[in-house]
PDB file of C-alpha atoms and ligand atoms in Angstrom:
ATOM      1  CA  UNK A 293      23.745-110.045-179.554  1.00 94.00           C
ATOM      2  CA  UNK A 294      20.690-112.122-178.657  1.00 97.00           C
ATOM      3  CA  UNK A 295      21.921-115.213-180.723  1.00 98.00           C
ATOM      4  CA  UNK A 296      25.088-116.168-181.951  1.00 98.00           C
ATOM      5  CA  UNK A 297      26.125-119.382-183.763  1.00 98.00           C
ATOM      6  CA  UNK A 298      29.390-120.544-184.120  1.00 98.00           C
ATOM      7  CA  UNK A 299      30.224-123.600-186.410  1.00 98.00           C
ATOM      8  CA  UNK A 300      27.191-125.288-185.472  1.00 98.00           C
ATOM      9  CA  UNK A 301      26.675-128.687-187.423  1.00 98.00           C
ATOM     10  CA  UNK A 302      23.945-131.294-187.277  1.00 98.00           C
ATOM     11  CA  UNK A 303      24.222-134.288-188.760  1.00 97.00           C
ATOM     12  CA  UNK A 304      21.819-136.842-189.139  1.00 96.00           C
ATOM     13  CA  UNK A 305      22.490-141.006-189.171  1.00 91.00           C
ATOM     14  CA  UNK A 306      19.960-142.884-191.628  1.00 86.00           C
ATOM     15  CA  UNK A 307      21.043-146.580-191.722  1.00 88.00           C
ATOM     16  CA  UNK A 308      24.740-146.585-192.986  1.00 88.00           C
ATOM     17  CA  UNK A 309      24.318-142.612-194.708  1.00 91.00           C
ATOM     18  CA  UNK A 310      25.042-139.740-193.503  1.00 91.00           C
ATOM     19  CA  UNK A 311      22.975-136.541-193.539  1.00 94.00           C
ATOM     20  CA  UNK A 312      24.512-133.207-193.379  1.00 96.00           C
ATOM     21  CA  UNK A 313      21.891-130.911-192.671  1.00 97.00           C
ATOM     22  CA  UNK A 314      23.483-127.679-190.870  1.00 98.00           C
ATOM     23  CA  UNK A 315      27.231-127.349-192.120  1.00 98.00           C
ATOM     24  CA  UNK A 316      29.388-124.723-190.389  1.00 98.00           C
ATOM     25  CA  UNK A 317      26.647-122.484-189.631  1.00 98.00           C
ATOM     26  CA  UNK A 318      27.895-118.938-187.842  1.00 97.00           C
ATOM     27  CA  UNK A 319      25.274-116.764-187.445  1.00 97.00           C
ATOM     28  CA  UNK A 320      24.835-113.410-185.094  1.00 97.00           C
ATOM     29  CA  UNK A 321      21.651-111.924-184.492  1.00 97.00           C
ATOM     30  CA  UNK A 322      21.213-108.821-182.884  1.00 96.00           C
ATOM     31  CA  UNK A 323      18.661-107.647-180.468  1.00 96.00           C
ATOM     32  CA  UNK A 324      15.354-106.212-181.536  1.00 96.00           C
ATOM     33  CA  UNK A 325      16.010-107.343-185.394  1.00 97.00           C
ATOM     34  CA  UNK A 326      13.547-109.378-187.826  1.00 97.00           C
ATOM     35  CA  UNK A 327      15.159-111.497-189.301  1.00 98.00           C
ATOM     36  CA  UNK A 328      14.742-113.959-192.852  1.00 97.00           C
ATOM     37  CA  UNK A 329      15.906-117.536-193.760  1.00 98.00           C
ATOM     38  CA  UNK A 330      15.149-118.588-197.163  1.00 97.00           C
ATOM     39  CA  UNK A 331      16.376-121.632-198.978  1.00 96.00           C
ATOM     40  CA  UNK A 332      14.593-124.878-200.742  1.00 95.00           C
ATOM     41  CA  UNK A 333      12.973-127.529-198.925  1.00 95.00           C
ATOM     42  CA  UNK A 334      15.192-129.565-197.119  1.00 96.00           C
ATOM     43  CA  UNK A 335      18.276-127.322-196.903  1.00 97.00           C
ATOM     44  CA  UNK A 336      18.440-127.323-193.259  1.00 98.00           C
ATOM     45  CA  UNK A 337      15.782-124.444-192.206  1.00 98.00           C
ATOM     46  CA  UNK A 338      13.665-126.421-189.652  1.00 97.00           C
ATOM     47  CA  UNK A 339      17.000-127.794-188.135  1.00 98.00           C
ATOM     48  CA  UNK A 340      18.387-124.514-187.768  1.00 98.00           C
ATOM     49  CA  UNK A 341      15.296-123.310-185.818  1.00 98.00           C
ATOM     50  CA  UNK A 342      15.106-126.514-183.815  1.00 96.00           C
ATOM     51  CA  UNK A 343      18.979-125.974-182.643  1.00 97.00           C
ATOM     52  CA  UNK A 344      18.382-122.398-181.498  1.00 97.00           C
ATOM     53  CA  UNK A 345      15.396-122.950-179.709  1.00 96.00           C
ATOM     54  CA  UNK A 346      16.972-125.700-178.072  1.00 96.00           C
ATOM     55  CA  UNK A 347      14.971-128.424-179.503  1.00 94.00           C
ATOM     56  CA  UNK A 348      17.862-129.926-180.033  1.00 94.00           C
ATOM     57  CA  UNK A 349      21.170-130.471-179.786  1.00 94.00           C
ATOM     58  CA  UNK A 350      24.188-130.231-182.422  1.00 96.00           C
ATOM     59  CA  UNK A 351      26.478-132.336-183.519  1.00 97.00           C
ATOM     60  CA  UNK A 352      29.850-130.363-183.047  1.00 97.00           C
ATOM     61  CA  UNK A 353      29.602-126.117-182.650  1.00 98.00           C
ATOM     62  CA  UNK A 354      27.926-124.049-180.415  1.00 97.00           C
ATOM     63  CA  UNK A 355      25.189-121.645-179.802  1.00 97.00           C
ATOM     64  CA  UNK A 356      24.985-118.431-177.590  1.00 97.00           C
ATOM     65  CA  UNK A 357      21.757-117.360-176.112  1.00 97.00           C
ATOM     66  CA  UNK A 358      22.110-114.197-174.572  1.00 95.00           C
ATOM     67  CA  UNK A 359      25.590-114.142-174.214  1.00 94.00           C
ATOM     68  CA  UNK A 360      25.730-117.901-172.563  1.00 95.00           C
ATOM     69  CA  UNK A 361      26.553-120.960-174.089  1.00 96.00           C
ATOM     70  CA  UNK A 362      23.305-122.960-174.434  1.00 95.00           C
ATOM     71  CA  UNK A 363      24.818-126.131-176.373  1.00 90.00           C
ATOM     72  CA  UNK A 364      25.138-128.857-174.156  1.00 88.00           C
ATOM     73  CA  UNK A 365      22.875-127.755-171.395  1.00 93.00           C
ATOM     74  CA  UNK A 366      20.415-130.335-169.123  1.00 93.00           C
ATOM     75  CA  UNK A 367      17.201-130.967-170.446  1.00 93.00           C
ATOM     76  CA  UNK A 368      15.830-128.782-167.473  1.00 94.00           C
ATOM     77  CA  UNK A 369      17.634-125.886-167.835  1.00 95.00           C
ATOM     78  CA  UNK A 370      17.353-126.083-171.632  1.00 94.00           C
ATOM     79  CA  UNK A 371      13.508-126.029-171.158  1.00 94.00           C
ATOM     80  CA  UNK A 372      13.585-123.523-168.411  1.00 93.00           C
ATOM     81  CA  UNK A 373      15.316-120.916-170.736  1.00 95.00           C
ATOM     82  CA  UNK A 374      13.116-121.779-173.803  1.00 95.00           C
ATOM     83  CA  UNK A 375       9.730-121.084-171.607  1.00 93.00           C
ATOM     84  CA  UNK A 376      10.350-117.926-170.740  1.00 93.00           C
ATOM     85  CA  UNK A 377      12.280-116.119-173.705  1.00 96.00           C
ATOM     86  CA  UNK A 378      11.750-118.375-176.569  1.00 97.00           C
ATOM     87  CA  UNK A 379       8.291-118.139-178.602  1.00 97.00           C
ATOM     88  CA  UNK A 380       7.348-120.644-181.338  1.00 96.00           C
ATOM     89  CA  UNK A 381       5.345-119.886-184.515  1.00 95.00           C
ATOM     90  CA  UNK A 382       4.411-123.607-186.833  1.00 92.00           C
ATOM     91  CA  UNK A 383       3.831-123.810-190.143  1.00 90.00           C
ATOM     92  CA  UNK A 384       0.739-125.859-189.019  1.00 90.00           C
ATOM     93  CA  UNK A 385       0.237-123.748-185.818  1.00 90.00           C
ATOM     94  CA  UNK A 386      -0.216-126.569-183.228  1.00 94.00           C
ATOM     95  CA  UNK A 387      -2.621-125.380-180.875  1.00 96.00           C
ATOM     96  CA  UNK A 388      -3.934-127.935-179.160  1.00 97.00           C
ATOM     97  CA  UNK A 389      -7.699-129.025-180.820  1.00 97.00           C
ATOM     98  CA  UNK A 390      -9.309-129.507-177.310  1.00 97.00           C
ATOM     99  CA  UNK A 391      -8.532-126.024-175.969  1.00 98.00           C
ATOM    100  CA  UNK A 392      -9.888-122.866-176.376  1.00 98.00           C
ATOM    101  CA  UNK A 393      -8.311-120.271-177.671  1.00 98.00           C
ATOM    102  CA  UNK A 394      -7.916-118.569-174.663  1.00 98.00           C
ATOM    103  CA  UNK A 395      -6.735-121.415-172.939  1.00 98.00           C
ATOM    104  CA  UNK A 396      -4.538-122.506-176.034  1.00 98.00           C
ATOM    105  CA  UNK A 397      -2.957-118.780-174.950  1.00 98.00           C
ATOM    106  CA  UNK A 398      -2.498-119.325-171.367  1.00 98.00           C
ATOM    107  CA  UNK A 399      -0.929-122.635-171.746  1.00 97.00           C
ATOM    108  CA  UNK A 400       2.468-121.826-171.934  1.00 96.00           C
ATOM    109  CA  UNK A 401       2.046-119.220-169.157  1.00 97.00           C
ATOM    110  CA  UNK A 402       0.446-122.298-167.025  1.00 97.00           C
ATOM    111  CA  UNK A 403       3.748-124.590-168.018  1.00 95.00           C
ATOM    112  CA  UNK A 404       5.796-121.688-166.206  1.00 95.00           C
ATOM    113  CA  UNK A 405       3.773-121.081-163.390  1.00 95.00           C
ATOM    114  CA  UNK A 406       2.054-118.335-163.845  1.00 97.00           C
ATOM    115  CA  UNK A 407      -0.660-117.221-161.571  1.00 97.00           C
ATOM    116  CA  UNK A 408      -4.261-118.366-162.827  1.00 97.00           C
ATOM    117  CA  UNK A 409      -5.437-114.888-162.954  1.00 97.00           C
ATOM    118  CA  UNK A 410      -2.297-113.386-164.161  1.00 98.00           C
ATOM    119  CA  UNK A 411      -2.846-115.685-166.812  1.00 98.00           C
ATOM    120  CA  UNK A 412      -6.090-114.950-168.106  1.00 98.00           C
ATOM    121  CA  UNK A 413      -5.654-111.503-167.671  1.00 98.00           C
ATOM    122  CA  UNK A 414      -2.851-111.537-170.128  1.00 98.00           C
ATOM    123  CA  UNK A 415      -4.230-113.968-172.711  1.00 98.00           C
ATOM    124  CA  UNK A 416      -7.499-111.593-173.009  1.00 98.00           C
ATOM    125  CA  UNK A 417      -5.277-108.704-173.576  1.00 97.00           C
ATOM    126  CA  UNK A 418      -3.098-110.820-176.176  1.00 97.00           C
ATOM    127  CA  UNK A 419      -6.031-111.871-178.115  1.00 98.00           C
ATOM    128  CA  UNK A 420      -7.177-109.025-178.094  1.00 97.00           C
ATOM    129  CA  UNK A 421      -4.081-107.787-179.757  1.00 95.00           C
ATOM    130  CA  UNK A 422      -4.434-109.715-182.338  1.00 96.00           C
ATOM    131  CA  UNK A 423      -8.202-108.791-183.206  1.00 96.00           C
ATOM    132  CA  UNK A 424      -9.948-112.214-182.097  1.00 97.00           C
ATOM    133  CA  UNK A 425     -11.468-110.865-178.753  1.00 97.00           C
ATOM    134  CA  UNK A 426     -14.861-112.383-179.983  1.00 97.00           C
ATOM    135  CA  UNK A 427     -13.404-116.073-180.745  1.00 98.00           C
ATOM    136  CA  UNK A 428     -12.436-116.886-176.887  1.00 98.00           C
ATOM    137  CA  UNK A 429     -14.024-119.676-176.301  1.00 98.00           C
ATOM    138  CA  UNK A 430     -13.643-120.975-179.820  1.00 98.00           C
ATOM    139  CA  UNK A 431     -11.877-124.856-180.619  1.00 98.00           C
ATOM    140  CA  UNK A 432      -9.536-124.150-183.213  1.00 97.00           C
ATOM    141  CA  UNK A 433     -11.110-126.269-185.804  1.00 97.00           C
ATOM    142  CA  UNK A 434     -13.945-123.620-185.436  1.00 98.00           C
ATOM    143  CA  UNK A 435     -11.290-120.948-186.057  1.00 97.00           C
ATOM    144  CA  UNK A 436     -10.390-119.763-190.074  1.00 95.00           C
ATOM    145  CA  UNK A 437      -7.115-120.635-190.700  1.00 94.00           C
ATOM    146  CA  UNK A 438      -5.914-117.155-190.444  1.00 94.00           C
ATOM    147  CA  UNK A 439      -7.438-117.003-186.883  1.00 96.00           C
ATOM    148  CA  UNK A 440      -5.870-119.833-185.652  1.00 96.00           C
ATOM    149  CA  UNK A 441      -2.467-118.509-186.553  1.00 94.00           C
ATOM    150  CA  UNK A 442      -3.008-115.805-184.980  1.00 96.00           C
ATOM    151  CA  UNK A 443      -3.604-117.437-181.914  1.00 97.00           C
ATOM    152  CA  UNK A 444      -0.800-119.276-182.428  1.00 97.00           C
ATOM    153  CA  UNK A 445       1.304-115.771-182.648  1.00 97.00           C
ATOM    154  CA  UNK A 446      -0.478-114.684-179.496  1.00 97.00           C
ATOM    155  CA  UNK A 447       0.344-117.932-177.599  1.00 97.00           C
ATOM    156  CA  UNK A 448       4.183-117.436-178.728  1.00 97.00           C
ATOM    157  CA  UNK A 449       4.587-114.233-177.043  1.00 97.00           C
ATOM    158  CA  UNK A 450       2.437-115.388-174.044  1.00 97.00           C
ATOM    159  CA  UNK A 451       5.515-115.423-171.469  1.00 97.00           C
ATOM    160  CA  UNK A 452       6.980-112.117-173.410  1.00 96.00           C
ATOM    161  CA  UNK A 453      10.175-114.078-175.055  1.00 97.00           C
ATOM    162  CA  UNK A 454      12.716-111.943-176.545  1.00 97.00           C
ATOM    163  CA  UNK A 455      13.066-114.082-179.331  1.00 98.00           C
ATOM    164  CA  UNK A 456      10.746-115.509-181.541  1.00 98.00           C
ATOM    165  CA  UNK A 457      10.837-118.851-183.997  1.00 98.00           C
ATOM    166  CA  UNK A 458       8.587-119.230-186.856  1.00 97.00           C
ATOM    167  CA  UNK A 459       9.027-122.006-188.784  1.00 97.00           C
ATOM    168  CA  UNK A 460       7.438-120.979-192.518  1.00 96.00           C
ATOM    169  CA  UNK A 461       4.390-119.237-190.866  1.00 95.00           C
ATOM    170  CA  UNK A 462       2.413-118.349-193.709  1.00 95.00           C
ATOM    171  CA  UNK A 463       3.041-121.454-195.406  1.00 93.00           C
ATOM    172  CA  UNK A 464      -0.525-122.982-195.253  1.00 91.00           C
ATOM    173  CA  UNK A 465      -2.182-119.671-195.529  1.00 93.00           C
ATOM    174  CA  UNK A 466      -3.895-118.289-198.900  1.00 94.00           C
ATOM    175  CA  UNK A 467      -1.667-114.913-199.495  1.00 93.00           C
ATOM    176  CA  UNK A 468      -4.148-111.893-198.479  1.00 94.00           C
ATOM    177  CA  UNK A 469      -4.152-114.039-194.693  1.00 94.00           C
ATOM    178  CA  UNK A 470      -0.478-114.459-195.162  1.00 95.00           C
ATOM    179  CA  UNK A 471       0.046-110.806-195.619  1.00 94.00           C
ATOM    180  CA  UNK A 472      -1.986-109.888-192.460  1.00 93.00           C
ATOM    181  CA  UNK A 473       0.269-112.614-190.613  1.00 93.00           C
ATOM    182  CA  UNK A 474       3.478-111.174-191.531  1.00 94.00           C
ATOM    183  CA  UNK A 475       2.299-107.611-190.703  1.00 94.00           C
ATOM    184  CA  UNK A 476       0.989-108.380-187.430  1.00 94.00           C
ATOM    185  CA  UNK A 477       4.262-110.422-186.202  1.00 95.00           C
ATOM    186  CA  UNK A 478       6.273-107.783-187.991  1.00 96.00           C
ATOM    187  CA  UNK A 479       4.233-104.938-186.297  1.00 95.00           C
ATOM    188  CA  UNK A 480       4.086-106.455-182.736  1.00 93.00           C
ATOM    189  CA  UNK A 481       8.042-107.815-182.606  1.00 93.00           C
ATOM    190  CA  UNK A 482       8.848-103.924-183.578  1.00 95.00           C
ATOM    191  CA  UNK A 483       6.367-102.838-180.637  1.00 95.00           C
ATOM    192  CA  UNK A 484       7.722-105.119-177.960  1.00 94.00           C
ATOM    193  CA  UNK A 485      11.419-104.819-179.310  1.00 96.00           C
ATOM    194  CA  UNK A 486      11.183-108.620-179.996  1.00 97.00           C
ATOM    195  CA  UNK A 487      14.122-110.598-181.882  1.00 98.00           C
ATOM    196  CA  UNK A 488      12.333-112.579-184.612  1.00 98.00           C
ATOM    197  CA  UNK A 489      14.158-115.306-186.946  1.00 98.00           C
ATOM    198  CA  UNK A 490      11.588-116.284-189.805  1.00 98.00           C
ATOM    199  CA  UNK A 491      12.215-119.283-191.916  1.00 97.00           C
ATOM    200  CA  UNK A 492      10.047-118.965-195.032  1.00 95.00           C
ATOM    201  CA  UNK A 493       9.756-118.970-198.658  1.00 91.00           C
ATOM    202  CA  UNK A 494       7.590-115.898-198.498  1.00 92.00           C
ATOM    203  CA  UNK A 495       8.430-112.671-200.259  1.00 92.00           C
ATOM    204  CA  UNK A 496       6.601-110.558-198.852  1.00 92.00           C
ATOM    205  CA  UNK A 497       8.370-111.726-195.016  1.00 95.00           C
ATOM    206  CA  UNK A 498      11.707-111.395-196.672  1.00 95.00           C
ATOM    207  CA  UNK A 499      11.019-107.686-198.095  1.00 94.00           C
ATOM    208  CA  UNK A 500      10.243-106.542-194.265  1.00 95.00           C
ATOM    209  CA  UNK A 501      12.938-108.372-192.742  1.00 97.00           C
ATOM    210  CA  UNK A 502      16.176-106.401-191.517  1.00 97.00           C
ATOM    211  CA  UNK A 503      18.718-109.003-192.479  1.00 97.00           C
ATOM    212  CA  UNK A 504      17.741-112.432-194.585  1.00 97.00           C
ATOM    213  CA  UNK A 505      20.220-115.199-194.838  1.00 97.00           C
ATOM    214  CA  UNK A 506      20.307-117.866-197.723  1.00 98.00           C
ATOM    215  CA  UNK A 507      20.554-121.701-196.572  1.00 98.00           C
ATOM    216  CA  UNK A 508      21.222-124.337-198.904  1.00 97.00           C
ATOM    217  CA  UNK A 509      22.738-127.812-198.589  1.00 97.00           C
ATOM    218  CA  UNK A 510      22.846-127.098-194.701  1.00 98.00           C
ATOM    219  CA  UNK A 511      25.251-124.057-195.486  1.00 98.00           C
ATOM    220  CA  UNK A 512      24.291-120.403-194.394  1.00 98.00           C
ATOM    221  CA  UNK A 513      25.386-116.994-196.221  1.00 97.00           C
ATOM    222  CA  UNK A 514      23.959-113.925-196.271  1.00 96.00           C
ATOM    223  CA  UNK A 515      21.634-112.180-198.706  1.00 94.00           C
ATOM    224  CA  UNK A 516      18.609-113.361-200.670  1.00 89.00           C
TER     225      UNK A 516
HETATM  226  N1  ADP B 772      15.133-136.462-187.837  1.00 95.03           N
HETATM  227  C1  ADP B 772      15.791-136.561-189.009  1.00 95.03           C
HETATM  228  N2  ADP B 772      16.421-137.701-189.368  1.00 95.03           N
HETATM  229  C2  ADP B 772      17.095-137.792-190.529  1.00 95.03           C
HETATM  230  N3  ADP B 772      17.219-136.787-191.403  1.00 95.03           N
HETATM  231  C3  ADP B 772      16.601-135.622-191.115  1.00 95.03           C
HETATM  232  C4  ADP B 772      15.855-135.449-189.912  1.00 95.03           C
HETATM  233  N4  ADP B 772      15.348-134.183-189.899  1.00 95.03           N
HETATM  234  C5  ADP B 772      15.776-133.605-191.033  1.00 95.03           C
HETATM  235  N5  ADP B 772      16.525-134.455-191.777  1.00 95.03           N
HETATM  236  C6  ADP B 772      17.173-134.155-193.062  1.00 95.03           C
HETATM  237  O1  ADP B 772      17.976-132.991-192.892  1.00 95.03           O
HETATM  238  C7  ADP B 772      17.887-132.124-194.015  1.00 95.03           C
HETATM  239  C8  ADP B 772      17.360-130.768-193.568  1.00 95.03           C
HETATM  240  O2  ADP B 772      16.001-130.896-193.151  1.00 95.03           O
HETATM  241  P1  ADP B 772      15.134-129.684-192.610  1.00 95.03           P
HETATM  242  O3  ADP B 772      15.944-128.948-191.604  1.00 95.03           O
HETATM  243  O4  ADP B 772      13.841-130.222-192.173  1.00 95.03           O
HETATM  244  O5  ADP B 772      14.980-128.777-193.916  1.00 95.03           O
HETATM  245  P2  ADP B 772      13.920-127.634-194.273  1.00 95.03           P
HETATM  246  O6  ADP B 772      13.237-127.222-193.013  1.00 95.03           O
HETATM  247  O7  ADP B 772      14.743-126.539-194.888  1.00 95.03           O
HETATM  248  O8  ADP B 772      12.980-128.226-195.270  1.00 95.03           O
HETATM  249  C9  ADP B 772      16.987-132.846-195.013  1.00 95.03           C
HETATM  250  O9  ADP B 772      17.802-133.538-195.914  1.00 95.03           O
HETATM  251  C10 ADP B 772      16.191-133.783-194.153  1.00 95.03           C
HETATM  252  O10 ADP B 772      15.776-134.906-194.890  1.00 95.03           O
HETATM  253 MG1   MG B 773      11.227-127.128-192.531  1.00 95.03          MG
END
């Protein structure tokens, strides 16, 4: 079990109201699995994400990472775990517009002190991975849409996580791009034996996914 949620609520304070936005949630995720989260906007997707790659922390419940209770951990520690086995993949990809793409890859391999030629050496092979050897040295806004995700998928496995986050990946991308997305992170998590937890209105992401999981109103079951 690479994840494993147990009652985990988060509720959120607005003024004098009260938002429930993860109710109960107990989730187990095994190793090596792909894994779908579908449900409307606003039922709680993001906030589930955010809570297991310790973005955040919940209200009452707990998460396991690996076997260890990760729920009311230091900030360090938190960040420290999430560096080296947790990889994010945004909706709106968040590379950074002043960087490269090569150096948008090596960031996160800088932030955990990686050696400088360690690090390039692994962010050529990663782009390279995902077919964009010839955009190096590219900003992203001089990047296609469906290049800069990909960058964005090759800067989440940078530090080789066992567990990746996307947060509605293919949202922003027209559907042939989306399809190449979902292939590629399918393809690679299944090649590195990587744990990935999807959250997405996409069909074609649920239809290769071992397990999906249905949220709505902050409440988790399973099936689509
Ligand atoms: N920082 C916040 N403060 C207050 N309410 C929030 C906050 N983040 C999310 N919410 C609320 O929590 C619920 C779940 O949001 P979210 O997890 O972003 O849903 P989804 O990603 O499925 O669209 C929504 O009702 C949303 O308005
Ligand atoms: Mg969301």
């Amino acid at each position: 079990m690479i994840v494993k949620t147990v009652g985990l609520t988060r509720t959120y304070r607005r003024g004098s109201s009260h938002i429930v936005a993860l109710n109960n949630v107990n989730m187990e995720v095994e190793e090596a699995t792909f894994i779908s989260i579908v449900g409307p906007s606003g039922s709680g997707k993001t906030t589930l994400l955010n809570l297991v790659g310790l973005n955040d922390h919940p209200t009452s419940g707990k998460i396991l990472f690996m076997d260890k209770d990760v729920s009311r951990l230091a900030d360090k520690e938190r960040r420290k775990i999430r560096l080296q086995n947790i990889g994010f993949v945004f909706q709106t990809f968040n590379l950074l517009p002043t960087l490269t793409a090569l150096e948008n890859v090596e960031l996160p391999m800088a932030l955990a002190s990686v050696q400088h030629r360690m690090q390039r050496k692994r962010a050529l092979k990663l782009l390279g991975k995902v077919g964009l050897t010839d955009r190096l040295q590219h900003l992203p806004r001089e990047l296609s849409i469906g290049e800069t995700q990909r960058v964005a998928i090759a800067r989440a496995i940078a530090n080789d996580p066992s567990l990746i986050l996307a947060d509605e990946p293919t949202g922003e991308l027209d559907s042939e791009t989306a399809k190449e997305t979902v292939n590629l992170l399918f393809s690679l998590s299944r090649e590195r034996k990587t744990t990935v937890i999807v959250a997405t209105h996409d069909e074609k992401i649920v239809e290769v996914a071992d397990t999906t999981y249905t949220i709505q109103d902050g409440k988790l079951r399973l099936g689509s």
